[in-house]
Short mmCIF file of C-alpha atoms in Angstrom, two decimals:
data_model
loop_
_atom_site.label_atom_id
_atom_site.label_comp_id
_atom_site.label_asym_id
_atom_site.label_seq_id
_atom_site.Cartn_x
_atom_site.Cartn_y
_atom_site.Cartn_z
CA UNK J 230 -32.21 14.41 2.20
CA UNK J 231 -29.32 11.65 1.93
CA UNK J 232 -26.32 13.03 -0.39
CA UNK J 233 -23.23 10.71 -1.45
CA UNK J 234 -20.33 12.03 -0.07
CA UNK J 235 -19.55 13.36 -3.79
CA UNK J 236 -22.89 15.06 -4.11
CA UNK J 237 -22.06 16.53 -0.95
CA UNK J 238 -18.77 17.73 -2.33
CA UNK J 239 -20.74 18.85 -5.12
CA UNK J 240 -22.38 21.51 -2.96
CA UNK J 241 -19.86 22.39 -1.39
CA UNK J 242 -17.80 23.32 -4.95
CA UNK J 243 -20.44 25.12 -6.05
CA UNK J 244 -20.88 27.48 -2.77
CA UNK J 245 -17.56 28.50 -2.91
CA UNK J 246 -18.47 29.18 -6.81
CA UNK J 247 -21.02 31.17 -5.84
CA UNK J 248 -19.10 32.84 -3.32
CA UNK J 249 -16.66 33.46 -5.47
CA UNK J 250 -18.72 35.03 -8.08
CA UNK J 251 -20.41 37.10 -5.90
CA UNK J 252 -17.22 39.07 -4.26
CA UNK J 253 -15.82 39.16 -8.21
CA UNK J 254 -19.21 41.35 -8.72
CA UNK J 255 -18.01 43.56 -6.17
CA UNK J 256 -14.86 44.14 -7.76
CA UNK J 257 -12.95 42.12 -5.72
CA UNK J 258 -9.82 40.05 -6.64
CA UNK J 259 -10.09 36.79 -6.06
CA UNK J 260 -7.62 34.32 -4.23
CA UNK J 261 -7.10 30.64 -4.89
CA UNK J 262 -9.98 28.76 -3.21
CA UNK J 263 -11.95 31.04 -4.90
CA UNK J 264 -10.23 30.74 -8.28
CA UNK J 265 -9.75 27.05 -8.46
CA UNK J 266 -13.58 26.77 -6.87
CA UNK J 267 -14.80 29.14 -10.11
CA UNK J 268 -12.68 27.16 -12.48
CA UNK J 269 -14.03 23.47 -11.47
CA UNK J 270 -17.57 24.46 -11.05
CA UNK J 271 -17.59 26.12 -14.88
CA UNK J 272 -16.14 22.56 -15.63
CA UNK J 273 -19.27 20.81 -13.71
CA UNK J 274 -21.54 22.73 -14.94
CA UNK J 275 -20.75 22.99 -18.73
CA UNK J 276 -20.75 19.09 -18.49
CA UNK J 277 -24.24 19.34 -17.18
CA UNK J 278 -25.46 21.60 -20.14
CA UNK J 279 -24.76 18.65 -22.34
CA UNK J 280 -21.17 20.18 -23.46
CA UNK J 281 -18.20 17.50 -24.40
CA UNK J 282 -14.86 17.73 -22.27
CA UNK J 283 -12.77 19.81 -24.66
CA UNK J 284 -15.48 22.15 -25.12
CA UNK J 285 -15.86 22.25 -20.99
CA UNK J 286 -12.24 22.63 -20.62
CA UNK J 287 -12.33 25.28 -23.02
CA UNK J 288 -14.92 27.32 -21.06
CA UNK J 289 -13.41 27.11 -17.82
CA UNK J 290 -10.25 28.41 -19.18
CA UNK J 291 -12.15 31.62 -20.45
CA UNK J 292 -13.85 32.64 -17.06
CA UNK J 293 -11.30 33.93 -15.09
CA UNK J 294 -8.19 37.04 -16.78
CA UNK J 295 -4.96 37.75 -14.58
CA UNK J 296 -6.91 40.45 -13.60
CA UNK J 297 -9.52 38.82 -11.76
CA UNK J 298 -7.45 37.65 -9.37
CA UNK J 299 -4.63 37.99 -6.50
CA UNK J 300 -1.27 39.11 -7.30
CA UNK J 301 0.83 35.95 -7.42
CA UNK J 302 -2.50 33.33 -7.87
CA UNK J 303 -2.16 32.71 -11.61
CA UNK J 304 1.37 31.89 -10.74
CA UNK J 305 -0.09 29.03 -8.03
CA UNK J 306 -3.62 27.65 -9.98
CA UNK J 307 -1.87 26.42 -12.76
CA UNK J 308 -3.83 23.78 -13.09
CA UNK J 309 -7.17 22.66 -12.08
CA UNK J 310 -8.89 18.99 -11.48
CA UNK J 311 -12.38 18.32 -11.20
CA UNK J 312 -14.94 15.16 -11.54
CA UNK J 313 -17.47 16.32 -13.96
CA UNK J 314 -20.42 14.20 -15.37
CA UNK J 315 -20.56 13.92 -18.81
CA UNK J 316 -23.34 12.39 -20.74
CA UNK J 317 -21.21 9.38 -21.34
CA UNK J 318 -20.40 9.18 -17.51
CA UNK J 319 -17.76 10.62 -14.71
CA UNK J 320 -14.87 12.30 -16.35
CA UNK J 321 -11.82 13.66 -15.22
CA UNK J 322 -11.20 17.10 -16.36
CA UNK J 323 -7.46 18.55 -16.33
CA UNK J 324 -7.85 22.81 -16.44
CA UNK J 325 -4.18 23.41 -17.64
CA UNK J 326 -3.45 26.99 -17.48
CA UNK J 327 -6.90 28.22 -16.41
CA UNK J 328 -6.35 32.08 -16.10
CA UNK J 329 -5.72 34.04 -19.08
CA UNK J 330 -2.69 36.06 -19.24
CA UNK J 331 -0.48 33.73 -17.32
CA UNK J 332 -0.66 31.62 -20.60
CA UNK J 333 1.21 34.10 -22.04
CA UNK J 334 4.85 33.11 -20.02
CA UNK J 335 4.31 29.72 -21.07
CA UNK J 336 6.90 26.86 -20.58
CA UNK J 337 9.41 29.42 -20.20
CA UNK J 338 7.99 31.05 -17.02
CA UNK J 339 10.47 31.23 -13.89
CA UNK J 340 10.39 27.80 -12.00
CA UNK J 341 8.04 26.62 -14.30
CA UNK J 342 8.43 22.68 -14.49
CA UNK J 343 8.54 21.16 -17.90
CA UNK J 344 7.89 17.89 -18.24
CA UNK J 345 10.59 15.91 -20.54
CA UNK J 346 9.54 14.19 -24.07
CA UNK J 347 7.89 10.42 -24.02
CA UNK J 348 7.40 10.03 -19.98
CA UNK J 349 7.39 6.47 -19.17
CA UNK J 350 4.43 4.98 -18.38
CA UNK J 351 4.18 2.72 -15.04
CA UNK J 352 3.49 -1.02 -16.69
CA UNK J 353 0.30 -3.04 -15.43
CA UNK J 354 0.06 -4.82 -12.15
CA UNK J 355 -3.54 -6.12 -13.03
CA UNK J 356 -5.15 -6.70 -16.39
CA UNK J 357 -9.05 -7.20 -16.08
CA UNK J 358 -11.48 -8.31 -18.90
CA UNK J 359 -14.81 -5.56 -19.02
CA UNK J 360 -17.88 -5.89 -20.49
CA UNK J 361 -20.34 -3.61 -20.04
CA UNK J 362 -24.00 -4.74 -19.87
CA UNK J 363 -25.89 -1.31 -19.75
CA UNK J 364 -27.55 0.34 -22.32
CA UNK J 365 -25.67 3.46 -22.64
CA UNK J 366 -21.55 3.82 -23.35
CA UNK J 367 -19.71 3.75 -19.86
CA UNK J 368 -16.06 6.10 -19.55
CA UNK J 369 -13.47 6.00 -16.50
CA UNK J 370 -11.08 8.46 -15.96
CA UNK J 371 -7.59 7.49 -15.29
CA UNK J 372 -7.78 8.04 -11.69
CA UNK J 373 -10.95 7.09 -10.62
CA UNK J 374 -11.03 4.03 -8.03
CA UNK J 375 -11.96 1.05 -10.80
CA UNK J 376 -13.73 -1.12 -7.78
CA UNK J 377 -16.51 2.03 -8.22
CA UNK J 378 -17.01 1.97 -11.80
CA UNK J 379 -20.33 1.89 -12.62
CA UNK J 380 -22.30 -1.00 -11.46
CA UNK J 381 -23.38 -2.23 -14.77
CA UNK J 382 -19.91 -2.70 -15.79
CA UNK J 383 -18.90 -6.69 -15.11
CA UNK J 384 -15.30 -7.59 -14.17
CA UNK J 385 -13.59 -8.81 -11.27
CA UNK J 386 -14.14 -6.06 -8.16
CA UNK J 387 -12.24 -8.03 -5.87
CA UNK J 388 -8.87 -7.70 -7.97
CA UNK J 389 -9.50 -4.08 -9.23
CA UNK J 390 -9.88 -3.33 -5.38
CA UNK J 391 -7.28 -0.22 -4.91
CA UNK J 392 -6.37 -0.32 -8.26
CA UNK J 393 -7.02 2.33 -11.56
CA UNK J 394 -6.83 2.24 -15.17
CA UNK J 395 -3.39 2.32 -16.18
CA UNK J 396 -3.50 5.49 -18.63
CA UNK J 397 -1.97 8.91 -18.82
CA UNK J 398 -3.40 11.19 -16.24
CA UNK J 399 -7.00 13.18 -17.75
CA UNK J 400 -7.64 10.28 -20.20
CA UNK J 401 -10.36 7.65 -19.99
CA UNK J 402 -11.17 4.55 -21.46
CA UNK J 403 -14.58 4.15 -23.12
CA UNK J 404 -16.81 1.17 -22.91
CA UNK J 405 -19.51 1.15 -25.49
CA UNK J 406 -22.77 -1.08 -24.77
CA UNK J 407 -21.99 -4.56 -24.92
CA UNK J 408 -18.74 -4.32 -25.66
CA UNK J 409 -15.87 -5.93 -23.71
CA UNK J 410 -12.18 -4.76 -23.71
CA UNK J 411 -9.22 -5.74 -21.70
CA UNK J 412 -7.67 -3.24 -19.10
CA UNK J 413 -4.85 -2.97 -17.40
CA UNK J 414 -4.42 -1.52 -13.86
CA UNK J 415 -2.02 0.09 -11.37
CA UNK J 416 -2.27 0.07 -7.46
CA UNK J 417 -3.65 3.92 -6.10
CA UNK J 418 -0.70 5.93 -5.17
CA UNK J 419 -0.39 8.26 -2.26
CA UNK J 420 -2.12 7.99 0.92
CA UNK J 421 -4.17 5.76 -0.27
CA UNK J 422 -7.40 6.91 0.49
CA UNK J 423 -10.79 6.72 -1.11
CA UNK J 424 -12.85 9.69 -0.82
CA UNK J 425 -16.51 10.20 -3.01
CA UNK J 426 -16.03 8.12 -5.87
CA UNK J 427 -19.15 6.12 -5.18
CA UNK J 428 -19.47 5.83 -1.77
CA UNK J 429 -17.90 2.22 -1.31
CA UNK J 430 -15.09 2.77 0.47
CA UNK J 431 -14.52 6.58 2.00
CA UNK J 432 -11.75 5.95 4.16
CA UNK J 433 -8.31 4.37 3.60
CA UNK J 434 -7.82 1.85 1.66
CA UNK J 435 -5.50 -0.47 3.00
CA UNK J 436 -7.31 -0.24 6.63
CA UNK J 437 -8.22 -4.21 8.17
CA UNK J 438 -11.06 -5.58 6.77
CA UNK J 439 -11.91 -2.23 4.70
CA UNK J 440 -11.74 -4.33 1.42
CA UNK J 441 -14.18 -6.97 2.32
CA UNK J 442 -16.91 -4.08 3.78
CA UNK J 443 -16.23 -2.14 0.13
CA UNK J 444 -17.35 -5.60 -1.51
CA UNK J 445 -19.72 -6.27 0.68
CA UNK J 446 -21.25 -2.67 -0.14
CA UNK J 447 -20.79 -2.84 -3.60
CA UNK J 448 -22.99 -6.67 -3.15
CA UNK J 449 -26.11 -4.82 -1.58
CA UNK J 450 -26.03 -1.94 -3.86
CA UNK J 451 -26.09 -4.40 -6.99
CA UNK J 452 -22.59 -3.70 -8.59
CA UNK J 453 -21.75 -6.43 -11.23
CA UNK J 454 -18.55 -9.05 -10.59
CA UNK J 455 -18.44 -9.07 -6.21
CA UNK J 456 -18.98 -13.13 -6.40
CA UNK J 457 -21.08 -12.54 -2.76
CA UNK J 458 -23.76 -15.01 -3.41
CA UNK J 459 -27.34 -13.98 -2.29
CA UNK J 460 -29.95 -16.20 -0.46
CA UNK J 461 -30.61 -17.82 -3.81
CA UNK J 462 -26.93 -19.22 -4.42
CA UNK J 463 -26.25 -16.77 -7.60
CA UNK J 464 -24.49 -13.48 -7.63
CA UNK J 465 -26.03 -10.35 -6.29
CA UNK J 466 -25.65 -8.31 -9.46
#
């Protein structure tokens, strides 16, 4: 059986899940792999019953008491980030305070960082024009590689290579069939490396010649906007 390298990470989130579960049955207290894996994989799989992101967000936060786990854990999983698909596509979900009882210290909790009022957002480096040609509404979360969107959305790969939607972190941007919008985009921070996503580039993304494989990928798998030509001079879309 061939998995993508995020069905494979799939899996392997809901092992530990299941792991986790199990030793909670026991009476056990659970640390944080096992926490944060619990948290995410109530995320995943309330997105696969059909539930919306609030109401999966919602859930996730209700699983686990300050009880359930570790002295000092609720004071390190204080927030939780997991890839979920939704019926209206890939979603980031942000689990912000995701065991019960730590909620309680709120903003005012030792060392707790507070973020200040009307954070500046970065400005676009890259504004793209979308249009999405399937059937069914398309959504991107604010950090998901844009290059990997889904293949039946049409735009220029090439210059959304590296890049993502320019949003605040845990939002998305919605692209209803047929419809076109203009987004803007900011490079990938970090390391800059590409793991799951869809497969295209898995590695880092600045390595030589890693951007024309990705497109050349993307080309052979039928993804929308590459401009490689097939055999019959048009675009393989």
């Amino acid at each position: 059986m061939r998995l993508t390298p995020t069905e494979r990470d799939r899996l392997l989130l809901r092992s530990a899940a299941e792991l986790a579960r199990a030793r909670r049955a026991r009476g056990l207290k659970l640390n944080v792999p096992e926490a944060t894996a619990l948290i995410a994989d109530t995320v995943c799989e309330a997105a696969r019953d059909g539930k919306r992101l609030a109401e999966a967000i919602e859930e996730a936060r209700s699983v686990l008491g300050h009880d359930d786990v570790l002295p000092g854990v609720a004071d390190v999983v204080t927030e939780v980030h997991v890839e979920a698909v939704f019926d209206d596509g890939s979603r980031l979900a942000v689990v912000s305070s995701p065991i019960r009882d730590a909620v309680s210290l709120g903003e005012h909790a030792p060392g707790a960082v507070v973020p200040g009022p009307g954070a500046p957002q970065p400005e676009p480096t890259v504004h793209l024009h979308v249009r999405n040609t399937a059937t069914v509404p398309v959504s991107v979360t604010s950090h998901f590689h844009f290059f990997e969107a889904n293949p039946r959305l049409a735009f220029d790969r090439a210059a959304a290579y590296g890049m993502r939607l320019c949003v605040p972190a845990g939002s998305s941007v919605r692209f209803d069939p047929g419809g076109e919008a203009e987004v803007g985009l900011v490079p990938i921070g970090g390391e800059r490396i590409a793991i799951g996503f869809a497969g295209l580039v898995d590695g880092p993304l600045d390595a030589p010649g890693a951007k024309r494989e990705a497109l050349a990928r993307a080309a052979a798998c039928g993804y929308l906007g590459t401009g490689i030509a097939d055999t019959t001079g048009g675009e393989r879309a």
